[in-house]
Amino acid sequence: EAGVAQSPRYKIIEKRQSVAFWCNPISGHATLYWYQQILGQGPKLLIQFQNNGVVDDSQLPKDRFSAERLKGVDSTLKIQPAKLEDSAVYLCASSLRPVGGELFFGEGSRLTVL
Amino acid sequence: QKEVEQDPGPLSVPEGAIVSLNCTYSNSAFQYFMWYRQYSRKGPELLMYTYSSGNKEDGRFTAQVDKSSKYISLFIRDSQPSDSATYLCAMSGLPGANSKLTFGKGITLSVRP
């Protein structure tokens, strides 16, 4: 069974530029998550989708971050404009059920903002 | 006070040692307790899963949950160099306001051959 796919693996941009990350979850997983993991910290939930609807985006900085999950399958996370403090690994995860289930993570997209 | 606090690291032990990793939490609504293992430059992977209180054993790994003390632990017996990774505790409540999975900061373990 294929795991969660993410791209690109690495991205370096200047501050105020924009960047987009893509995620394809495990087939059949209705719930998709984007987490931000800053070096030395645990993952922090940015947004959770159930199919193509948003369940929780309370910690998403909506002035600069946006995410969509068209057709309830793959998803894109965009940052525009990027700030230095956005340097982090952006992890996508999926699960069969929205609460209490195992999360399957991708390898992450590492962003460096200069 | 953060919702989930994890013992600071890093931790270095010799091969064969027993390792104890701990987390405390403040939200009494948490019901699902997990330990994820994260190798360098990889995503976290689920290691142990416990619902509510009690112990769970899987090979060399034992997870304990004490809801009365709001304290969870992961024990690794006969630690191996392949156990060298960052260990993240994570927990969530039932569907509703506390259903978001909240992670600790993680502790980096190094097992010396």
Coordinates of N, CA and C in Angstrom, one line a residue:
Chain A
E1 N 0.9 -1.2 0.0 CA 0.0 0.0 0.0 C 0.9 1.2 0.0
A2 N 0.6 2.2 -0.9 CA 1.4 3.4 -1.0 C 1.1 4.2 0.2
G3 N 2.2 5.0 0.7 CA 2.0 5.8 1.8 C 1.6 7.2 1.4
V4 N 1.7 8.2 2.3 CA 1.3 9.6 2.1 C 2.5 10.2 1.2
A5 N 2.1 10.7 0.1 CA 3.2 11.3 -0.7 C 3.2 12.9 -0.6
Q6 N 4.3 13.4 -0.5 CA 4.4 14.9 -0.4 C 5.5 15.4 -1.3
S7 N 5.3 16.6 -1.8 CA 6.3 17.3 -2.6 C 6.2 18.8 -2.6
P8 N 7.3 19.5 -2.7 CA 8.6 19.0 -2.8 C 9.2 18.6 -1.5
R9 N 10.3 17.9 -1.4 CA 10.9 17.5 -0.1 C 11.6 18.7 0.5
Y10 N 12.2 19.5 -0.3 CA 12.9 20.7 0.2 C 12.6 21.9 -0.7
K11 N 12.6 23.0 0.0 CA 12.3 24.3 -0.7 C 13.0 25.4 0.0
I12 N 13.7 26.2 -0.7 CA 14.4 27.4 -0.1 C 13.8 28.6 -0.9
I13 N 13.3 29.6 -0.1 CA 12.8 30.8 -0.7 C 13.2 32.0 0.1
E14 N 13.1 33.2 -0.5 CA 13.3 34.4 0.2 C 12.0 34.9 0.9
K15 N 12.2 35.6 2.0 CA 11.0 36.1 2.7 C 10.2 37.0 1.7
R16 N 8.9 36.9 1.9 CA 7.9 37.6 1.1 C 7.6 36.9 -0.2
Q17 N 8.3 35.8 -0.5 CA 7.9 35.0 -1.7 C 6.8 34.0 -1.3
S18 N 6.3 33.3 -2.3 CA 5.3 32.4 -2.0 C 5.8 30.9 -2.3
V19 N 5.1 30.0 -1.7 CA 5.4 28.6 -1.8 C 4.2 27.7 -1.7
A20 N 4.2 26.6 -2.4 CA 3.1 25.7 -2.3 C 3.6 24.3 -2.1
F21 N 2.9 23.5 -1.2 CA 3.2 22.1 -1.0 C 2.0 21.3 -1.3
W22 N 2.3 20.1 -1.8 CA 1.3 19.2 -2.3 C 1.3 17.9 -1.5
C23 N 0.2 17.3 -1.3 CA 0.0 16.1 -0.5 C -1.0 15.2 -1.2
N24 N -0.6 13.9 -1.3 CA -1.6 12.9 -1.7 C -1.7 11.8 -0.6
P25 N -2.9 11.7 0.0 CA -3.0 10.8 1.1 C -3.1 9.4 0.7
I26 N -3.2 8.5 1.7 CA -3.4 7.1 1.4 C -4.8 6.9 0.9
S27 N -4.9 6.1 -0.1 CA -6.2 5.9 -0.8 C -7.2 5.4 0.2
G28 N -8.4 6.1 0.2 CA -9.5 5.7 1.1 C -9.5 6.5 2.4
H29 N -8.5 7.2 2.7 CA -8.4 8.0 3.9 C -9.2 9.3 3.7
A30 N -10.3 9.5 4.5 CA -11.1 10.6 4.3 C -10.6 11.9 5.0
T31 N -9.7 11.6 6.1 CA -9.3 12.7 6.9 C -7.8 13.0 6.5
L32 N -7.6 14.3 6.3 CA -6.2 14.8 5.9 C -5.8 15.9 6.8
Y33 N -4.6 15.9 7.2 CA -4.0 16.9 8.1 C -2.8 17.6 7.5
W34 N -2.6 18.8 7.8 CA -1.3 19.5 7.6 C -0.8 20.0 9.0
Y35 N 0.4 19.6 9.3 CA 1.1 19.9 10.5 C 2.3 20.7 10.2
Q36 N 2.7 21.6 11.1 CA 3.9 22.4 11.0 C 4.8 21.9 12.1
Q37 N 6.1 21.5 11.8 CA 7.0 21.1 12.8 C 8.3 22.0 12.7
I38 N 8.4 22.8 13.7 CA 9.6 23.7 13.8 C 10.7 22.9 14.5
L39 N 11.9 23.1 14.1 CA 13.0 22.4 14.7 C 13.0 22.3 16.2
G40 N 13.1 21.1 16.7 CA 13.1 20.9 18.2 C 11.7 20.9 18.8
Q41 N 10.7 21.0 18.0 CA 9.3 21.0 18.6 C 8.5 19.8 18.0
G42 N 7.4 19.6 18.7 CA 6.4 18.6 18.1 C 5.6 19.2 17.0
P43 N 5.0 18.4 16.2 CA 4.1 18.9 15.2 C 2.9 19.7 15.7
K44 N 2.6 20.7 15.0 CA 1.4 21.6 15.4 C 0.4 21.5 14.3
L45 N -0.8 21.2 14.6 CA -1.9 21.1 13.6 C -2.2 22.5 13.0
L46 N -2.1 22.5 11.7 CA -2.5 23.8 11.0 C -4.0 23.7 10.5
I47 N -4.3 22.5 9.9 CA -5.6 22.4 9.3 C -5.9 20.9 9.2
Q48 N -7.2 20.6 9.4 CA -7.7 19.2 9.3 C -8.9 19.2 8.3
F49 N -8.9 18.3 7.3 CA -10.0 18.2 6.4 C -10.7 16.8 6.6
Q50 N -12.0 16.8 6.5 CA -12.7 15.6 6.4 C -13.4 15.6 5.0
N51 N -12.9 14.7 4.2 CA -13.2 14.8 2.7 C -12.8 16.1 2.2
N52 N -13.6 16.9 1.7 CA -13.1 18.2 1.2 C -13.6 19.4 2.0
G53 N -14.1 19.1 3.2 CA -14.5 20.1 4.2 C -13.5 20.3 5.3
V54 N -13.4 21.6 5.8 CA -12.5 21.9 6.9 C -13.1 21.6 8.2
V55 N -12.4 20.8 9.0 CA -12.9 20.4 10.4 C -12.3 21.4 11.4
D56 N -11.0 21.7 11.2 CA -10.3 22.5 12.2 C -9.2 23.3 11.5
D57 N -9.3 24.6 11.5 CA -8.2 25.5 11.0 C -7.9 26.6 12.0
S58 N -8.2 26.3 13.3 CA -8.0 27.3 14.3 C -6.6 27.8 14.5
Q59 N -5.6 27.0 14.1 CA -4.2 27.4 14.3 C -3.6 27.8 12.9
L60 N -4.3 27.9 11.9 CA -3.8 28.3 10.6 C -3.7 29.8 10.5
P61 N -2.5 30.4 10.3 CA -2.4 31.9 10.1 C -3.0 32.3 8.8
K62 N -4.3 32.6 8.9 CA -5.1 32.7 7.6 C -4.7 34.0 6.8
D63 N -3.9 34.9 7.4 CA -3.5 36.1 6.6 C -2.4 35.7 5.6
R64 N -1.8 34.5 5.8 CA -0.7 34.2 4.9 C -0.8 32.7 4.4
F65 N -1.5 31.9 5.2 CA -1.5 30.4 4.8 C -2.9 30.1 4.3
S66 N -2.9 29.3 3.3 CA -4.2 28.8 2.8 C -4.1 27.3 2.4
A67 N -5.1 26.6 2.5 CA -5.1 25.2 2.1 C -6.4 24.8 1.4
E68 N -6.3 23.8 0.5 CA -7.5 23.3 -0.1 C -7.4 21.9 -0.4
R69 N -8.5 21.2 -0.4 CA -8.5 19.8 -0.7 C -9.7 19.6 -1.7
L70 N -9.4 19.9 -2.9 CA -10.5 19.7 -4.0 C -10.7 18.3 -4.2
K71 N -12.0 17.9 -4.4 CA -12.4 16.5 -4.7 C -12.1 15.6 -3.6
G72 N -11.7 16.1 -2.4 CA -11.6 15.2 -1.3 C -10.4 14.2 -1.3
V73 N -9.4 14.5 -2.2 CA -8.3 13.6 -2.3 C -7.0 14.3 -1.9
D74 N -6.3 14.8 -3.0 CA -5.0 15.4 -2.6 C -5.3 16.9 -2.2
S75 N -4.2 17.5 -1.6 CA -4.4 18.8 -1.0 C -3.1 19.6 -1.3
T76 N -3.4 20.9 -1.2 CA -2.3 21.9 -1.4 C -2.3 22.9 -0.2
L77 N -1.1 23.1 0.3 CA -0.9 24.2 1.3 C -0.1 25.3 0.7
K78 N -0.5 26.5 0.8 CA 0.2 27.6 0.3 C 0.6 28.6 1.3
I79 N 1.7 29.2 1.2 CA 2.2 30.3 2.1 C 2.5 31.5 1.2
Q80 N 1.8 32.6 1.5 CA 2.1 33.8 0.7 C 1.6 35.1 1.5
P81 N 2.6 36.0 1.9 CA 4.0 35.9 1.7 C 4.7 35.2 2.8
A82 N 5.8 34.5 2.6 CA 6.5 33.8 3.6 C 7.3 34.7 4.5
K83 N 7.3 34.3 5.8 CA 8.2 35.0 6.8 C 9.3 34.1 7.3
L84 N 10.3 34.7 7.9 CA 11.4 33.9 8.4 C 10.9 32.8 9.3
E85 N 9.9 33.1 10.2 CA 9.5 32.1 11.2 C 8.7 31.0 10.6
D86 N 8.4 31.0 9.3 CA 7.7 29.9 8.6 C 8.7 28.8 8.3
S87 N 10.0 29.0 8.5 CA 10.9 27.9 8.3 C 10.6 26.7 9.2
A88 N 10.3 25.6 8.6 CA 9.8 24.4 9.3 C 9.7 23.3 8.4
V89 N 9.3 22.1 8.9 CA 8.9 21.0 8.1 C 7.4 20.9 8.1
Y90 N 6.8 20.9 6.9 CA 5.4 20.8 6.8 C 5.0 19.3 6.5
L91 N 4.3 18.8 7.5 CA 4.0 17.3 7.4 C 2.5 17.2 7.0
C92 N 2.3 16.3 6.1 CA 0.9 15.9 5.7 C 0.6 14.6 6.3
A93 N -0.6 14.4 6.8 CA -0.9 13.1 7.4 C -2.4 12.7 7.0
S94 N -2.7 11.5 7.0 CA -4.1 11.1 6.7 C -4.5 10.0 7.7
S95 N -5.8 9.8 7.8 CA -6.3 8.7 8.7 C -7.6 8.3 8.2
L96 N -8.0 7.1 8.6 CA -9.3 6.5 8.2 C -10.4 7.2 8.9
R97 N -10.2 7.6 10.2 CA -11.3 8.3 10.9 C -10.8 9.6 11.5
P98 N -11.7 10.5 11.8 CA -11.2 11.9 12.2 C -10.8 12.0 13.6
V99 N -11.2 11.1 14.5 CA -10.8 11.2 15.9 C -10.3 9.8 16.4
G100 N -9.2 9.8 17.1 CA -8.8 8.6 17.8 C -8.1 7.6 16.9
G101 N -7.9 7.9 15.6 CA -7.3 6.9 14.7 C -5.9 7.1 14.5
E102 N -5.2 6.2 14.0 CA -3.8 6.3 13.7 C -3.6 7.3 12.5
L103 N -2.6 8.2 12.7 CA -2.3 9.1 11.6 C -1.1 8.5 10.9
F104 N -1.1 8.6 9.6 CA 0.0 8.1 8.7 C 0.6 9.4 8.1
F105 N 1.9 9.6 8.4 CA 2.5 10.8 8.0 C 3.3 10.6 6.7
G106 N 3.4 11.6 5.9 CA 4.4 11.7 4.8 C 5.8 12.0 5.4
E107 N 6.7 12.1 4.5 CA 8.1 12.4 4.9 C 8.3 13.9 5.2
G108 N 7.4 14.7 4.7 CA 7.5 16.1 5.0 C 8.1 17.0 3.9
S109 N 7.8 18.2 3.9 CA 8.4 19.2 3.0 C 9.1 20.2 3.9
R110 N 10.4 20.3 3.7 CA 11.3 21.1 4.6 C 11.4 22.5 3.9
L111 N 10.9 23.5 4.6 CA 11.0 24.9 4.0 C 12.0 25.7 4.8
T112 N 12.9 26.4 4.0 CA 13.8 27.4 4.6 C 13.5 28.7 4.0
V113 N 13.2 29.7 4.8 CA 12.9 31.1 4.4 C 14.1 31.9 4.7
L114 N 14.8 32.5 3.7 CA 16.0 33.4 4.0 C 15.6 34.9 4.0
Chain B
Q1 N 0.8 27.1 31.2 CA 1.2 25.6 31.2 C 0.7 25.1 29.9
K2 N 1.6 24.4 29.2 CA 1.3 23.7 27.9 C 0.4 22.5 28.2
E3 N -0.5 22.2 27.2 CA -1.4 21.1 27.4 C -0.6 19.8 27.6
V4 N 0.5 19.6 26.8 CA 1.3 18.4 26.9 C 2.8 18.8 27.1
E5 N 3.3 18.2 28.2 CA 4.7 18.5 28.5 C 5.5 17.2 28.4
Q6 N 6.7 17.3 27.8 CA 7.5 16.1 27.7 C 8.8 16.3 28.3
D7 N 9.4 15.3 28.9 CA 10.7 15.4 29.5 C 11.7 15.9 28.5
P8 N 12.5 16.9 28.9 CA 13.5 17.4 27.9 C 14.6 16.4 27.6
G9 N 15.3 16.5 26.5 CA 16.4 15.7 26.2 C 17.6 16.5 25.9
P10 N 18.5 15.9 25.1 CA 18.5 14.6 24.6 C 18.8 13.5 25.6
L11 N 18.6 12.3 25.3 CA 18.9 11.2 26.1 C 19.9 10.2 25.4
S12 N 20.9 9.8 26.1 CA 21.9 8.9 25.5 C 22.1 7.7 26.5
V13 N 21.9 6.5 26.0 CA 22.0 5.3 26.8 C 22.8 4.2 26.1
P14 N 23.4 3.3 26.8 CA 24.1 2.2 26.2 C 23.2 1.2 25.7
E15 N 23.6 0.4 24.7 CA 22.8 -0.7 24.2 C 22.4 -1.6 25.3
G16 N 21.2 -2.1 25.3 CA 20.7 -3.0 26.3 C 20.1 -2.4 27.5
A17 N 20.2 -1.0 27.6 CA 19.6 -0.3 28.7 C 18.0 -0.3 28.6
I18 N 17.4 -0.1 29.8 CA 16.0 0.2 29.8 C 15.8 1.7 29.8
V19 N 14.9 2.1 28.9 CA 14.7 3.5 28.7 C 13.3 3.9 29.2
S20 N 13.1 5.0 29.9 CA 11.8 5.4 30.3 C 11.6 6.8 29.8
L21 N 10.5 7.0 29.0 CA 10.2 8.3 28.4 C 8.8 8.7 29.0
N22 N 8.7 10.0 29.4 CA 7.5 10.4 30.1 C 6.9 11.7 29.5
C23 N 5.6 11.8 29.7 CA 4.8 13.0 29.4 C 3.8 13.3 30.4
T24 N 3.5 14.5 30.7 CA 2.4 14.9 31.5 C 1.5 15.8 30.7
Y25 N 0.2 15.8 31.1 CA -0.8 16.6 30.4 C -1.7 17.3 31.4
S26 N -2.4 18.3 30.9 CA -3.3 19.1 31.8 C -4.8 18.9 31.4
N27 N -5.1 18.4 30.2 CA -6.5 18.4 29.8 C -7.1 17.0 30.2
S28 N -8.0 17.0 31.1 CA -8.6 15.8 31.6 C -9.5 15.2 30.6
A29 N -9.8 15.8 29.5 CA -10.6 15.3 28.4 C -9.9 14.3 27.5
F30 N -8.6 14.3 27.6 CA -7.8 13.4 26.7 C -8.2 11.9 27.0
Q31 N -8.4 11.1 26.0 CA -8.8 9.7 26.1 C -7.9 8.8 25.3
Y32 N -7.3 9.3 24.2 CA -6.5 8.6 23.3 C -5.0 9.0 23.5
F33 N -4.1 8.0 23.8 CA -2.8 8.3 24.1 C -1.8 7.5 23.2
M34 N -0.9 8.2 22.5 CA -0.1 7.6 21.5 C 1.4 8.0 21.7
W35 N 2.2 7.1 21.2 CA 3.6 7.4 21.1 C 4.0 7.2 19.6
Y36 N 4.6 8.3 19.1 CA 5.1 8.2 17.7 C 6.6 8.2 17.8
R37 N 7.2 7.6 16.8 CA 8.7 7.6 16.7 C 9.0 8.3 15.4
Q38 N 10.0 9.1 15.4 CA 10.4 9.9 14.2 C 11.9 9.8 14.0
Y39 N 12.2 9.1 12.9 CA 13.6 9.1 12.5 C 14.0 10.4 11.8
S40 N 15.3 10.7 11.8 CA 15.8 11.9 11.2 C 15.3 12.1 9.8
R41 N 14.7 13.2 9.5 CA 14.3 13.6 8.2 C 13.2 12.7 7.6
K42 N 12.4 12.1 8.6 CA 11.3 11.3 8.2 C 10.0 11.8 8.9
G43 N 8.9 11.3 8.5 CA 7.7 11.7 9.2 C 7.5 10.8 10.4
P44 N 6.7 11.2 11.5 CA 6.4 10.3 12.6 C 5.7 9.1 12.2
E45 N 5.9 8.0 12.9 CA 5.1 6.8 12.7 C 4.6 6.3 14.1
L46 N 3.4 5.8 14.1 CA 2.8 5.3 15.3 C 3.6 4.1 15.9
L47 N 3.9 4.2 17.2 CA 4.6 3.1 17.9 C 3.7 2.4 18.8
M48 N 2.9 3.1 19.6 CA 2.0 2.6 20.6 C 0.8 3.4 20.7
Y49 N -0.3 2.7 21.0 CA -1.6 3.4 21.1 C -2.4 2.8 22.3
T50 N -2.9 3.7 23.1 CA -3.7 3.3 24.3 C -4.9 4.1 24.4
Y51 N -6.0 3.4 24.7 CA -7.3 4.2 24.9 C -7.5 4.1 26.4
S52 N -7.7 5.3 27.0 CA -8.0 5.5 28.4 C -6.8 5.0 29.2
S53 N -7.0 4.5 30.4 CA -5.9 4.1 31.3 C -5.5 2.7 31.1
G54 N -4.3 2.4 31.7 CA -3.8 1.0 31.6 C -2.5 0.9 31.0
N55 N -2.1 -0.4 30.8 CA -0.8 -0.7 30.2 C -1.0 -1.4 28.9
K56 N 0.0 -1.3 28.0 CA -0.1 -2.0 26.8 C 1.4 -2.4 26.4
E57 N 1.6 -3.7 26.1 CA 2.9 -4.2 25.8 C 2.9 -4.6 24.3
D58 N 4.1 -4.3 23.7 CA 4.3 -4.8 22.3 C 5.8 -5.1 22.1
G59 N 6.2 -6.3 22.3 CA 7.6 -6.7 22.1 C 8.4 -6.0 23.2
R60 N 9.4 -5.2 22.9 CA 10.2 -4.5 23.8 C 9.6 -3.2 24.4
F61 N 8.5 -2.9 23.9 CA 7.9 -1.6 24.2 C 6.7 -1.8 25.1
T62 N 6.6 -0.9 26.2 CA 5.4 -0.9 27.1 C 5.0 0.5 27.2
A63 N 3.7 0.8 27.0 CA 3.1 2.1 27.2 C 2.2 2.0 28.5
Q64 N 2.3 3.0 29.3 CA 1.5 3.1 30.5 C 0.8 4.5 30.5
V65 N -0.5 4.4 31.0 CA -1.3 5.6 31.1 C -1.9 5.7 32.5
D66 N -1.6 6.8 33.2 CA -2.2 7.0 34.5 C -3.0 8.3 34.4
K67 N -4.3 8.1 34.2 CA -5.2 9.3 34.0 C -5.4 10.1 35.3
S68 N -5.3 9.4 36.4 CA -5.5 10.1 37.7 C -4.3 11.1 38.0
S69 N -3.1 10.8 37.5 CA -2.0 11.6 37.6 C -1.7 12.4 36.4
K70 N -2.5 12.2 35.3 CA -2.3 12.8 34.0 C -0.8 12.6 33.6
Y71 N -0.4 11.4 33.5 CA 1.0 11.0 33.2 C 1.0 9.8 32.3
I72 N 1.8 9.8 31.3 CA 2.0 8.7 30.4 C 3.5 8.4 30.3
S73 N 3.8 7.1 30.1 CA 5.1 6.7 30.0 C 5.3 5.7 28.8
L74 N 6.5 5.6 28.3 CA 6.9 4.6 27.3 C 8.2 4.0 27.8
F75 N 8.2 2.7 28.0 CA 9.4 2.0 28.4 C 9.9 1.1 27.2
I76 N 11.2 1.2 27.0 CA 11.9 0.4 26.0 C 12.9 -0.5 26.7
R77 N 12.7 -1.8 26.6 CA 13.6 -2.8 27.2 C 14.6 -3.2 26.2
D78 N 15.8 -3.6 26.7 CA 16.9 -4.1 25.8 C 17.0 -3.1 24.6
S79 N 17.3 -1.9 24.9 CA 17.3 -0.9 23.8 C 18.4 -1.2 22.8
Q80 N 18.1 -0.9 21.5 CA 19.0 -1.2 20.4 C 19.4 0.1 19.7
P81 N 20.6 0.1 19.0 CA 20.9 1.3 18.3 C 19.8 1.7 17.3
S82 N 19.1 0.8 16.8 CA 18.0 1.1 15.8 C 16.8 1.9 16.5
D83 N 16.8 1.9 17.8 CA 15.8 2.7 18.6 C 16.2 4.2 18.6
S84 N 17.4 4.5 18.1 CA 17.8 5.9 18.1 C 16.9 6.7 17.2
A85 N 16.1 7.7 17.8 CA 15.1 8.4 17.1 C 14.6 9.5 18.1
T86 N 13.6 10.3 17.6 CA 12.9 11.2 18.4 C 11.5 10.6 18.8
Y87 N 11.2 10.6 20.0 CA 9.9 10.0 20.5 C 9.0 11.1 20.9
L88 N 7.8 11.1 20.3 CA 6.8 12.1 20.5 C 5.6 11.5 21.2
C89 N 5.1 12.0 22.3 CA 3.9 11.6 22.9 C 2.8 12.5 22.2
A90 N 1.6 11.9 22.1 CA 0.5 12.6 21.5 C -0.8 12.1 22.1
M91 N -1.8 13.0 22.2 CA -3.0 12.6 22.8 C -4.2 13.5 22.3
S92 N -5.4 12.9 22.5 CA -6.6 13.7 22.0 C -7.8 13.2 22.8
G93 N -8.9 13.9 22.7 CA -10.1 13.6 23.4 C -11.1 13.0 22.4
L94 N -12.3 12.8 22.9 CA -13.4 12.3 22.1 C -13.8 13.3 21.1
P95 N -14.6 13.0 20.1 CA -15.1 13.9 19.1 C -15.7 15.2 19.8
G96 N -15.2 16.3 19.3 CA -15.7 17.6 19.9 C -14.5 18.6 20.1
A97 N -14.6 19.4 21.1 CA -13.7 20.5 21.2 C -12.3 20.0 21.5
N98 N -12.1 18.8 22.1 CA -10.8 18.3 22.4 C -10.3 17.2 21.5
S99 N -10.8 17.1 20.3 CA -10.5 16.0 19.5 C -9.2 16.1 18.7
K100 N -8.6 17.3 18.7 CA -7.4 17.6 18.0 C -6.2 16.8 18.6
L101 N -5.4 16.1 17.8 CA -4.3 15.4 18.4 C -3.2 16.4 18.7
T102 N -2.8 16.4 20.0 CA -1.8 17.4 20.5 C -0.5 16.6 20.8
F103 N 0.6 17.1 20.3 CA 1.9 16.5 20.5 C 2.7 17.1 21.5
G104 N 3.6 16.3 22.2 CA 4.6 16.9 23.0 C 5.8 17.4 22.1
K105 N 6.8 18.0 22.8 CA 7.9 18.5 22.0 C 8.8 17.4 21.4
G106 N 8.8 16.2 22.0 CA 9.6 15.1 21.6 C 10.9 15.1 22.3
I107 N 11.4 13.9 22.5 CA 12.8 13.7 23.1 C 13.6 12.8 22.2
T108 N 14.8 13.2 22.0 CA 15.7 12.5 21.1 C 16.5 11.5 21.9
L109 N 16.4 10.3 21.5 CA 17.1 9.2 22.1 C 18.2 8.7 21.3
S110 N 19.4 8.5 21.9 CA 20.5 7.9 21.2 C 21.0 6.6 22.0
V111 N 21.0 5.5 21.3 CA 21.4 4.3 21.9 C 22.8 3.9 21.4
R112 N 23.8 3.9 22.3 CA 25.2 3.7 21.9 C 25.5 2.2 21.8
P113 N 26.1 1.8 20.7 CA 26.5 0.4 20.6 C 27.5 0.0 21.7

